[in-house]
Coordinates of C-alpha atoms (C1' of nucleotides) in Angstrom, one line a residue:
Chain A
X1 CA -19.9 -27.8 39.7
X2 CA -21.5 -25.5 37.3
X3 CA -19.0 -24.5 33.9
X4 CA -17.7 -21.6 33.9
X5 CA -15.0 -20.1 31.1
X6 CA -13.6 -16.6 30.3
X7 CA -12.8 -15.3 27.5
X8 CA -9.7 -13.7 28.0
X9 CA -7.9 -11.2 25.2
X10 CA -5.4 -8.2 25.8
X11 CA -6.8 -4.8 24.9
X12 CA -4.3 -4.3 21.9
X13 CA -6.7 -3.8 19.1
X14 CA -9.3 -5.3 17.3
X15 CA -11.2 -8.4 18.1
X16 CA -9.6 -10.2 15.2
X17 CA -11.1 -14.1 13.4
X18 CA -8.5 -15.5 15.9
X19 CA -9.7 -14.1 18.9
X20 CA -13.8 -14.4 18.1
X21 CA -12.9 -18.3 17.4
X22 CA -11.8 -18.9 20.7
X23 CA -14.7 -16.4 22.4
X24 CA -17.1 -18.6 20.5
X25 CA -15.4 -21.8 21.4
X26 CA -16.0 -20.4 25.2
X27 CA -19.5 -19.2 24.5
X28 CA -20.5 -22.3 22.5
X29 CA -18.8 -24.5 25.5
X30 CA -20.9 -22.6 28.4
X31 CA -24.2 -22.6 26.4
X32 CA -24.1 -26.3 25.9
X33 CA -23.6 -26.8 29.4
X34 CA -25.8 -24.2 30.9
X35 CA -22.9 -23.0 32.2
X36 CA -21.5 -19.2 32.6
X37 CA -19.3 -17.2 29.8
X38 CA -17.1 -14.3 31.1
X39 CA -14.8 -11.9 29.7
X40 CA -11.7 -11.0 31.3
X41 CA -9.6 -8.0 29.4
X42 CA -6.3 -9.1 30.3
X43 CA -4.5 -5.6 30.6
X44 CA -1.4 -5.7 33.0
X45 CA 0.7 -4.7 29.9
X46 CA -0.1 -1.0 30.2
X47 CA 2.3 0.0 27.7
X48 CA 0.5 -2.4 24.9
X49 CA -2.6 -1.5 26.1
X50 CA -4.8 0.6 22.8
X51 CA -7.1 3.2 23.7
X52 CA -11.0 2.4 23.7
X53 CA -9.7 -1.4 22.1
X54 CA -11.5 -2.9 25.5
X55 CA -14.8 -1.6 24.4
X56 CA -14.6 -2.4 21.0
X57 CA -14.1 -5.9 21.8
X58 CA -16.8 -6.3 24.0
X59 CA -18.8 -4.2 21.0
X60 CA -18.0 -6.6 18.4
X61 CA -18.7 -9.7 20.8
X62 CA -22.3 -8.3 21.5
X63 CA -22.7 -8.0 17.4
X64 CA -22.3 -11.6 17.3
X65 CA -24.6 -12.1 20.4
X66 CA -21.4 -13.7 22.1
X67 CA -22.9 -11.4 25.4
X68 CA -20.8 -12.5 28.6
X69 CA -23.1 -13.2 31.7
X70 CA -20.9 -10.8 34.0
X71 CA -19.8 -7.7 33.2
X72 CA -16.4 -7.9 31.8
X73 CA -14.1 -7.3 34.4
X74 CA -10.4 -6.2 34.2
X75 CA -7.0 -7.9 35.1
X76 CA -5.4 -5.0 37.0
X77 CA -8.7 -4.1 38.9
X78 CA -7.5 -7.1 41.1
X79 CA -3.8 -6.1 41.3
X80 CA -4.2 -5.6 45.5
X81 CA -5.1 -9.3 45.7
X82 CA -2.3 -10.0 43.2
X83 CA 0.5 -8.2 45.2
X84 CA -1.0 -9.4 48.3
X85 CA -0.7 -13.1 47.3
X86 CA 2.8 -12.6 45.9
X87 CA 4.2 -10.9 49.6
X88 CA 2.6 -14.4 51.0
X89 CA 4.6 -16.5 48.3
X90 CA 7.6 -14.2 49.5
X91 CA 7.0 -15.5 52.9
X92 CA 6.7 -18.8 52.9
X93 CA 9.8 -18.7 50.8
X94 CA 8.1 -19.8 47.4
X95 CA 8.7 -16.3 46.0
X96 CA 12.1 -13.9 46.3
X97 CA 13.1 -11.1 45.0
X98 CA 15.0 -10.4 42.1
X99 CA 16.2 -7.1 41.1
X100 CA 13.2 -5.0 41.5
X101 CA 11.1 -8.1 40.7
X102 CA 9.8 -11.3 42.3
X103 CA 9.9 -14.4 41.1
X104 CA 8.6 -17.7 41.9
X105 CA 10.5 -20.5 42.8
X106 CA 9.9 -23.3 40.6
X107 CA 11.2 -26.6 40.3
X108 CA 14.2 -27.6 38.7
X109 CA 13.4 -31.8 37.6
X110 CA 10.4 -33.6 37.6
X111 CA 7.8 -33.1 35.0
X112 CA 4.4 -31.4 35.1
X113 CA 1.4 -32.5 33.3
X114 CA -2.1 -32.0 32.7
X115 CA -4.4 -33.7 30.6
X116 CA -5.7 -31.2 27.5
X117 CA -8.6 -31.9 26.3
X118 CA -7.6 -31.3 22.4
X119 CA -4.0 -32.2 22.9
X120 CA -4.4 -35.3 24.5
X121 CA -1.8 -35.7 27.4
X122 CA 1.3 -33.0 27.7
X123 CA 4.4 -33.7 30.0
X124 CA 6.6 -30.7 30.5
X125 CA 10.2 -30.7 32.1
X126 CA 10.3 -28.6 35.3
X127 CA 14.1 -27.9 34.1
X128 CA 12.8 -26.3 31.3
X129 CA 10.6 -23.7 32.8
X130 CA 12.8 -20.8 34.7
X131 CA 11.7 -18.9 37.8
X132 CA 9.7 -16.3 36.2
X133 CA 8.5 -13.2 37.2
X134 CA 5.1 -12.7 39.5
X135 CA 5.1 -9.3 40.0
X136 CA 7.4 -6.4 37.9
X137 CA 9.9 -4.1 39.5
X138 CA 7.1 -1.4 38.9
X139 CA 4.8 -3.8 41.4
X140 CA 2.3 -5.1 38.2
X141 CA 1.6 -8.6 38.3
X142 CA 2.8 -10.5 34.6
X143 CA 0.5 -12.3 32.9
X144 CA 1.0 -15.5 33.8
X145 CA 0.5 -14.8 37.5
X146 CA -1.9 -12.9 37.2
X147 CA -4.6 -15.4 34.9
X148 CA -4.2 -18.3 37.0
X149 CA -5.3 -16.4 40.0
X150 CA -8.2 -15.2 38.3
X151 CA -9.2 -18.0 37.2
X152 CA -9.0 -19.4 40.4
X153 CA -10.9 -16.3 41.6
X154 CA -13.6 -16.7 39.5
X155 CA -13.9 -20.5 39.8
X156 CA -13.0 -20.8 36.1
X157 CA -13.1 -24.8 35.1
X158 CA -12.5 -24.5 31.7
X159 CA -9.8 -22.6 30.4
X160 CA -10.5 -22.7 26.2
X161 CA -7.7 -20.7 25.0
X162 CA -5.3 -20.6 21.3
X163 CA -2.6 -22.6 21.4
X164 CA -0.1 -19.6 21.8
X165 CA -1.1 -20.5 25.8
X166 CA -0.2 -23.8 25.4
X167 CA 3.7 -23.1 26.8
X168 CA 2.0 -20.7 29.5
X169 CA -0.1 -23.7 30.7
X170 CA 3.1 -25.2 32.7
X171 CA 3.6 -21.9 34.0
X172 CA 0.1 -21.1 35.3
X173 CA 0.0 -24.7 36.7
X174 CA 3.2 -24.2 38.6
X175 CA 1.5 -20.8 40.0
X176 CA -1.9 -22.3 40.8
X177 CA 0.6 -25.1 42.6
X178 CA 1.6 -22.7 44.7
X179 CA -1.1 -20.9 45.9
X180 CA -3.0 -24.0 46.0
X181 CA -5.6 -23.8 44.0
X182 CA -8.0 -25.6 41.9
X183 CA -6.6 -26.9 38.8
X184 CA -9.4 -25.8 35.8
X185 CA -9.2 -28.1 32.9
X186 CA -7.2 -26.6 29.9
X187 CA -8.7 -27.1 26.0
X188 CA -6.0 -25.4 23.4
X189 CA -7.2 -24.3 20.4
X190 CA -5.4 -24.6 17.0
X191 CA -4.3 -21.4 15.6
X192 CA -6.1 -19.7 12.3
X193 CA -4.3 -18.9 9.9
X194 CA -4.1 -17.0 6.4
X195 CA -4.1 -17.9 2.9
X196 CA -0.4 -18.5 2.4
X197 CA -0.1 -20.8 6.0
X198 CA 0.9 -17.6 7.9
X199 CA -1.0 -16.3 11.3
X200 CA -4.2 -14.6 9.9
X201 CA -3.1 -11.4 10.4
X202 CA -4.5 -7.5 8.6
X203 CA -2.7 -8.1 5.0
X204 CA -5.2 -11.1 4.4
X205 CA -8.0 -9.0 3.8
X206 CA -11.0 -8.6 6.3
X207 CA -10.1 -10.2 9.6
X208 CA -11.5 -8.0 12.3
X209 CA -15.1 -8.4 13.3
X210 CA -16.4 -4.7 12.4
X211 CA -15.0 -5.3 8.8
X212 CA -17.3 -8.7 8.7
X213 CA -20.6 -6.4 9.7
X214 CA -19.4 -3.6 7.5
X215 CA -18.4 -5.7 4.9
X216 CA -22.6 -6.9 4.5
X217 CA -22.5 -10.5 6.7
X218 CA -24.5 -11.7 9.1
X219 CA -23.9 -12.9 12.7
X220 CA -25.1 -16.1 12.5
X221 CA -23.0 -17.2 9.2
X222 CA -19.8 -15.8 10.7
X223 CA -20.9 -18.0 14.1
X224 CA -21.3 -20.9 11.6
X225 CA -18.4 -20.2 9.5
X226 CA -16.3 -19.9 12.9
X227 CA -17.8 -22.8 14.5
X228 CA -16.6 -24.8 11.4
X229 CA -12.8 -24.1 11.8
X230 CA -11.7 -26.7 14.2
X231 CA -14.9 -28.4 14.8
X232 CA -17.3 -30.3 13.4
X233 CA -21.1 -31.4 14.2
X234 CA -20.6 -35.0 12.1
X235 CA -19.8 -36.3 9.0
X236 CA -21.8 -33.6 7.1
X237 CA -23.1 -30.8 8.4
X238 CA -22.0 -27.7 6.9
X239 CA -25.3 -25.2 7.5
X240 CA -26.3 -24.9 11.4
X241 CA -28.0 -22.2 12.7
X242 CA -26.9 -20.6 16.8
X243 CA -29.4 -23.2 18.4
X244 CA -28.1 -26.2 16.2
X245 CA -24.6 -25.7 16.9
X246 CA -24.9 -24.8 21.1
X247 CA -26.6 -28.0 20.8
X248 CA -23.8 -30.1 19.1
X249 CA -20.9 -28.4 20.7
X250 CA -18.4 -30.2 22.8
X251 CA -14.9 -30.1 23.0
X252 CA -14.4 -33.8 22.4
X253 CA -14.7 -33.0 18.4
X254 CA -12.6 -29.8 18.4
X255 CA -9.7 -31.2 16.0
X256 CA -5.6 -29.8 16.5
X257 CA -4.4 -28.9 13.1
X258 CA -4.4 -25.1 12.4
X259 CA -7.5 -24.1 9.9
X260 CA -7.0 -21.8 6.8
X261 CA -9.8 -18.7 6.4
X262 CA -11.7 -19.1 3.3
X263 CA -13.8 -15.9 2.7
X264 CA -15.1 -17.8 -0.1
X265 CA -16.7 -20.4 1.7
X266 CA -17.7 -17.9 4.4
X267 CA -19.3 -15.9 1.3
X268 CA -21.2 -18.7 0.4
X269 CA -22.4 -19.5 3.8
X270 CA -23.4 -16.0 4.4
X271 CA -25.7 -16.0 1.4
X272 CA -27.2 -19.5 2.7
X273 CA -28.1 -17.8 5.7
X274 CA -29.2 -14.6 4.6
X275 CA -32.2 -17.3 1.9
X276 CA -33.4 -18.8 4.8
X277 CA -34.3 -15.4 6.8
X278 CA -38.1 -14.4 7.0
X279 CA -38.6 -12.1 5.0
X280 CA -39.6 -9.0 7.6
X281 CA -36.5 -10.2 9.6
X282 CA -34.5 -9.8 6.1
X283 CA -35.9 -6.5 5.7
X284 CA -35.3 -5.1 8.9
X285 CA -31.7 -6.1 8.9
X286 CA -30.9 -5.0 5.7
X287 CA -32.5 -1.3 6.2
X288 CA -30.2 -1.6 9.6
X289 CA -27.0 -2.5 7.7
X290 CA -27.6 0.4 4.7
X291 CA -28.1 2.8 7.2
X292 CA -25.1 1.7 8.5
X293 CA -23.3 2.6 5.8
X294 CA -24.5 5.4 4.9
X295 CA -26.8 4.6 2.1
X296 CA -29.6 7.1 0.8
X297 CA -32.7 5.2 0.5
X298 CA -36.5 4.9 1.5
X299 CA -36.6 2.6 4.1
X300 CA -40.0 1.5 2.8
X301 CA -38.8 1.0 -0.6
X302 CA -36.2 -1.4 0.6
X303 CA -38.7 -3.6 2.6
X304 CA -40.5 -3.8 -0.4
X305 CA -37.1 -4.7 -2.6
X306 CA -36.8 -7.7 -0.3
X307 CA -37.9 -9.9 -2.3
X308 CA -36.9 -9.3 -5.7
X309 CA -33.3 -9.9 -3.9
X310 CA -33.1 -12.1 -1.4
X311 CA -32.4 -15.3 -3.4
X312 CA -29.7 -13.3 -4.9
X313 CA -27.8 -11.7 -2.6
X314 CA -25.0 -13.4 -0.5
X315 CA -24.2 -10.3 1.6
X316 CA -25.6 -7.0 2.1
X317 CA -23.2 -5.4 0.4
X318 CA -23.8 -6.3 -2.6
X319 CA -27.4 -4.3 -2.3
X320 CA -26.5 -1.4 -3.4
X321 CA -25.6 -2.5 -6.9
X322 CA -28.1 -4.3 -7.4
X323 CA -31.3 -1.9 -6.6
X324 CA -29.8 1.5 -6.8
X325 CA -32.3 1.7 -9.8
X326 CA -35.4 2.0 -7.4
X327 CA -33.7 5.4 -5.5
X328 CA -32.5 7.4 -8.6
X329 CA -32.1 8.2 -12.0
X330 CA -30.3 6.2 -14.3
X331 CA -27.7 6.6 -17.2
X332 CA -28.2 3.7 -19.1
X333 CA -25.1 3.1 -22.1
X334 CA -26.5 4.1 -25.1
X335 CA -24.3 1.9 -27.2
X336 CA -26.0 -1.2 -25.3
X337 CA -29.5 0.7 -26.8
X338 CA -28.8 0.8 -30.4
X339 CA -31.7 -1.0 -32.0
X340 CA -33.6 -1.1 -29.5
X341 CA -36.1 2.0 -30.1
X342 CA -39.1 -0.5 -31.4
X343 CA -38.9 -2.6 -28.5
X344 CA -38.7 0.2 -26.1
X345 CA -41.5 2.3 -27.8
X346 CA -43.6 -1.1 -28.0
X347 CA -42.8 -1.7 -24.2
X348 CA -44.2 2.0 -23.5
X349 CA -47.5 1.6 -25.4
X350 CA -47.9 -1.9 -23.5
X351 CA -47.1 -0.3 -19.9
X352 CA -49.6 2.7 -20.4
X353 CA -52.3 0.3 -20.2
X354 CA -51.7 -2.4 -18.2
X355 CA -53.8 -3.1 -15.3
X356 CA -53.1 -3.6 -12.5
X357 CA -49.7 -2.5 -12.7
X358 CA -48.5 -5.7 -11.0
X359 CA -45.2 -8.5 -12.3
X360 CA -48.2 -10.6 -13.4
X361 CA -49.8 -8.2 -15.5
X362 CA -46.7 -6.8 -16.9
X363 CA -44.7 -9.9 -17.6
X364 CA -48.0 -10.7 -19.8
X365 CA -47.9 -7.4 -21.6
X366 CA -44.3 -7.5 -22.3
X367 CA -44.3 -11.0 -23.5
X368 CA -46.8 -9.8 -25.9
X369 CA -44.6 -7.0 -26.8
X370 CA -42.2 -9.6 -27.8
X371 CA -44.0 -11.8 -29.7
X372 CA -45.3 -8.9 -31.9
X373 CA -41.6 -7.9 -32.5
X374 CA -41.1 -11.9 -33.1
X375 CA -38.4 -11.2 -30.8
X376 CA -37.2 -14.0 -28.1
X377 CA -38.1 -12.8 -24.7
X378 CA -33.9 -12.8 -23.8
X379 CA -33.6 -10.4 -26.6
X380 CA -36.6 -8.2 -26.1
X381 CA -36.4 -8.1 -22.3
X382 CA -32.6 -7.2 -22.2
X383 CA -32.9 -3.7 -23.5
X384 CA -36.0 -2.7 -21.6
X385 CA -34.0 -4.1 -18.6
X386 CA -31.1 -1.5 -19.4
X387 CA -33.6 1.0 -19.8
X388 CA -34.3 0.7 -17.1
X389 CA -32.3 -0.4 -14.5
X390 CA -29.2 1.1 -16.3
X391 CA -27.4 -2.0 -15.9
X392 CA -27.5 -5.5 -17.5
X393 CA -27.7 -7.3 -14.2
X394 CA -31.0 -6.8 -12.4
X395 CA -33.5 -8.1 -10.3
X396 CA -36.4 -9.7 -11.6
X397 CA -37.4 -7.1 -14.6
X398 CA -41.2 -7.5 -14.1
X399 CA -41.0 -6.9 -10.1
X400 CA -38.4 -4.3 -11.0
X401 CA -40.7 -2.7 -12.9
X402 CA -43.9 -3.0 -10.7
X403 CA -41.9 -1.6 -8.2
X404 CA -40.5 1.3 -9.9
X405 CA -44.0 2.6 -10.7
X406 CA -45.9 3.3 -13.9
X407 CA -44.9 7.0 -13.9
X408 CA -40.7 6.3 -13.9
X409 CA -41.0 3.3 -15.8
X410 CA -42.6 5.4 -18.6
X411 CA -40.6 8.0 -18.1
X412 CA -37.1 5.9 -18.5
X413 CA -38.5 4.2 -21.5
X414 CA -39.2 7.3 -23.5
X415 CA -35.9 9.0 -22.7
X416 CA -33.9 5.3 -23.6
X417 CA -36.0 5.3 -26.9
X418 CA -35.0 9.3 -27.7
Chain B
rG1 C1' 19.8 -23.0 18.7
rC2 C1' 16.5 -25.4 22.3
rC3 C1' 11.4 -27.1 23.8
rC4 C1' 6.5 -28.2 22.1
rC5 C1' 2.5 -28.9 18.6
rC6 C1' 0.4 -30.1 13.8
rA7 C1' 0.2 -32.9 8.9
rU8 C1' -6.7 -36.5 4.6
rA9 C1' -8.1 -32.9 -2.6
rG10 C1' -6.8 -25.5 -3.6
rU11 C1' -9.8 -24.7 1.3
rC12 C1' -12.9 -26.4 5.8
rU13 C1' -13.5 -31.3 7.4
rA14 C1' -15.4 -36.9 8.4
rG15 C1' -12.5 -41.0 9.7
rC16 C1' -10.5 -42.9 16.1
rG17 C1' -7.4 -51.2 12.7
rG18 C1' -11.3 -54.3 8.6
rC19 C1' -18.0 -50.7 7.0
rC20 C1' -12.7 -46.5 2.8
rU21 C1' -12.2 -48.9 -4.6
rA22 C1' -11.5 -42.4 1.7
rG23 C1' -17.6 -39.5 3.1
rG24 C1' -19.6 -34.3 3.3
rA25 C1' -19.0 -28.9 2.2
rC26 C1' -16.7 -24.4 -0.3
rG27 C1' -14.3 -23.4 -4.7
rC28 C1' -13.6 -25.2 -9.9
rC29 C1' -15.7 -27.4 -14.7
rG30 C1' -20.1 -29.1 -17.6
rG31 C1' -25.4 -29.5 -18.2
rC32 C1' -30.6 -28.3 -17.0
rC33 C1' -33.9 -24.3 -15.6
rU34 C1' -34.3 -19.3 -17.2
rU35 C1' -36.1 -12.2 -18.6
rU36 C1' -30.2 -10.7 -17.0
rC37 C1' -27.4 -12.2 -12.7
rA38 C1' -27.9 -15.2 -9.0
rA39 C1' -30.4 -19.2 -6.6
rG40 C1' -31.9 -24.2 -7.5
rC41 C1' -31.3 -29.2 -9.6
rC42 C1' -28.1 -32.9 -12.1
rG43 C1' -23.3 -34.5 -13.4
rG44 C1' -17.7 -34.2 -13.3
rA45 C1' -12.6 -33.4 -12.4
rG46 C1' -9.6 -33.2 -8.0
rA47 C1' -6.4 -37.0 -2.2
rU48 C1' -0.4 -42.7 -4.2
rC49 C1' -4.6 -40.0 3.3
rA50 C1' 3.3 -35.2 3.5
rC51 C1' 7.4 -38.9 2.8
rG52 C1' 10.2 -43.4 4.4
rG53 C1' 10.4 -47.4 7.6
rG54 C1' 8.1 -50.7 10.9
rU55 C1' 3.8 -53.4 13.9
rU56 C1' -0.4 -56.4 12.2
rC57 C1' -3.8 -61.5 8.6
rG58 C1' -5.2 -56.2 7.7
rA59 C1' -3.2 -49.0 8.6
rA60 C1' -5.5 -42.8 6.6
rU61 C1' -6.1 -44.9 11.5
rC62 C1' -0.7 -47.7 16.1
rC63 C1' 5.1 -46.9 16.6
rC64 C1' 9.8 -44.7 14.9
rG65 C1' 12.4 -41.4 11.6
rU66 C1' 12.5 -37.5 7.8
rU67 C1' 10.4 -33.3 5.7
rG68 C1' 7.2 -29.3 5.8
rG69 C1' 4.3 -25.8 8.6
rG70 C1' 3.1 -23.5 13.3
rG71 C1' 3.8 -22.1 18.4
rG72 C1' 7.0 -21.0 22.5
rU73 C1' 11.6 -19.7 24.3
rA74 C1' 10.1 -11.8 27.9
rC75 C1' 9.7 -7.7 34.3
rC76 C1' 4.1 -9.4 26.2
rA77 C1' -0.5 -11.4 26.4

RNA sequence: GCCCCCAUAGUCUAGCGGCCUAGGACGCCGGCCUUUCAAGCCGGAGAUCACGGGUUCGAAUCCCGUUGGGGGUACCA
């Protein structure tokens, strides 16, 4: 039987670390096996339900090319066959009603169990699980009627879920039980959780999946990053890229214990990924992500930036202070420019005449420059750099430079040196 | 309260009875390189494998207990 696994969250807000861990898990699992992913929105809770929160989850999945192979579908579209199979349950006695509700009998000793493929094997008492609800006084199935019949619907056999669904697992069994049904096999995923050993939740910084684009990172380090917490490829693998990891990924070395976020390490890995781009790829996302955000530059000019800061960068963010030299004028701190008027006069005279005006070329003539001055090259450089870059930290000053044009870079000498 | 789960350095993890004087990665510290910052390279500190009992010739690995953390206990998902 071909795989087949949803991915299954409640329209409540943002797709959040927690809930693109376990879509990846699904994604990852189905890939590997040539199998089918799906998404599910799970929205018979109407009254937790968050305007336009179904299509931002599905947005946020497509950023990180997590693209279900159905469109997603929605739990109360199939509220007829829900009600439908509860009036059965109600007839063959398996079901009765309660107040305005009906609830499914269950049984009060034995023990179910079912085989998780992270957990190992879990037992539940019967006599702890109550009748519960199937369908609300208001006719809406509840969750946990609901899923298992979907799942069993849509020929799910592999429910990969958090662990919060671990006590639901019982439940759904008992349901699928009664209906008959096929049994899918369950995988529970540890929890995520925040710096201080909490759930990850808003107050530990950047956890939704727009803030991870926004915030400069790519999709394939946050896949990598997110494949990381809980599993493992082997002893020491750390950098995988989508293929690598679809490749590795089976359940069998998802561990249990809950993983702590570290945007640090994410950071890191971010970068990794973002050095090992081509360099027209690198371009073409980067000119994507500043538009994004709203940033005022020649999208030619940036292409041609790429690589004076790619092997420097560790997320697109950090762009912007690094290059916003090349789009405008600069105020460089005079106090940082005392002194400095013979160097800066002697870099003028040396940039008039250098040809071509290429890094080469220049780093030659400004070498010279230095020597003359019997200045080291760290000292020399420095103040021509704030000249003009207006900032200490800089790209390469010689690409800079080449970059920036004869014209401007003669132009922000003579007013530095004034 | 009751039920369940988890437990290797600050963090992510490898380990599934002897290969472990516990391996890799982030972070941290130092050095090299160097036009700044990064990157890169080299080196270092950091884990009594939560604690206490067992089992075994031998335990991070198996069992029991304790502690800590997490989840559940809804006509939420």
């Amino acid at each position: 039987m071909a795989v087949t696994v949803r991915f299954a969250p409640s329209p409540t807000g943002f797709l959040h670390v927690g809930g693109v861990r376990t879509a990846l898990f699904n994604w990852l699992f189905a890939r590997h096996h040539s199998g089918r992913f799906l998404v599910r929105i799970e929205n018979t809770d109407t009254s937790r339900e968050v305007h336009a929160a179904a299509e931002q989850i599905v947005r946020s999945l497509a950023w990180l090319g997590l693209e279900p192979d159905e469109e997603p579908t929605f739990q109360l579209d199939r509220m007829a066959h829900h009600q439908e199979t509860a009036r059965a349950l109600l007839e063959t006695g398996d079901a009765y009603h309660d107040g305005g509700a009906i609830r499914l009998r269950t049984p009060s000793d034995g023990v179910i169990v079912w085989d998780d493929v992270v957990r190992g094997r879990v037992e539940v008492d019967n006599g702890t699980i109550e009748d519960l609800v199937i369908l609300r006084s208001d006719g809406r199935p509840t969750y946990n009627f609901a899923a298992p019949l979907d799942d069993a619907a849509s020929a799910i056999t592999h429910v990969i879920r958090g662990e919060d669904h671990l006590s639901n697992t019982p439940k759904q069994l008992l349901v699928l039980q009664a209906i008959g049904g096929d049994r899918p096999i369950y995988a529970h995923l540890p929890n995520v959780h925040g710096p201080d050993g909490q759930k990850l939740s808003k107050r530990h910084g950047a956890v939704s999946v727009e803030e991870f684009r926004s915030a400069g990172y790519l999709a394939d380090a946050v896949l990598n990053y997110l494949a990381l917490l809980g599993w493992s490829l082997d002893e020491k693998t750390t950098v995988m890229s989508r293929s690598e990891i679809v490749r590795g990924f089976t359940l069998e070395r998802v561990g249990s214990s809950p993983a702590t976020f570290d945007h640090a390490k994410l950071r890191w890995l971010n970068g990794v990924h973002l050095r090992g781009q081509a360099q027209a790829a690198y371009g073409e996302a980067l000119a994507a992500y500043l538009a994004d955000i709203g940033f005022d530059g020649d999208a030619k000019l940036i292409r041609s930036s790429v690589p004076l800061v790619q092997e420097k960068l560790s997320t697109f963010a950090e762009y912007p202070d690094y290059c916003r030299f090349l789009f405008g004028p600069v105020e460089p701190d005079p106090a940082a420019l005392v002194d400095a008027g013979p160097v800066l006069r002697g870099a003028r005279d040396a940039l008039r005449s250098v040809e071509p005006f290429a890094a080469p070329e220049i780093e030659t003539a400004l070498r010279a420059v230095a020597d003359g001055l019997e200045l080291k090259p760290r000292k020399a450089l420095q103040p021509i750099r704030i000249a003009l870059t207006g900032s200490k930290v800089s790209p390469g000053l010689f690409e800079s430079i080449e970059l920036l044009g004869r014209d401007e870079s003669l132009a922000r000498l003579a007013a530095a040196a004034a």
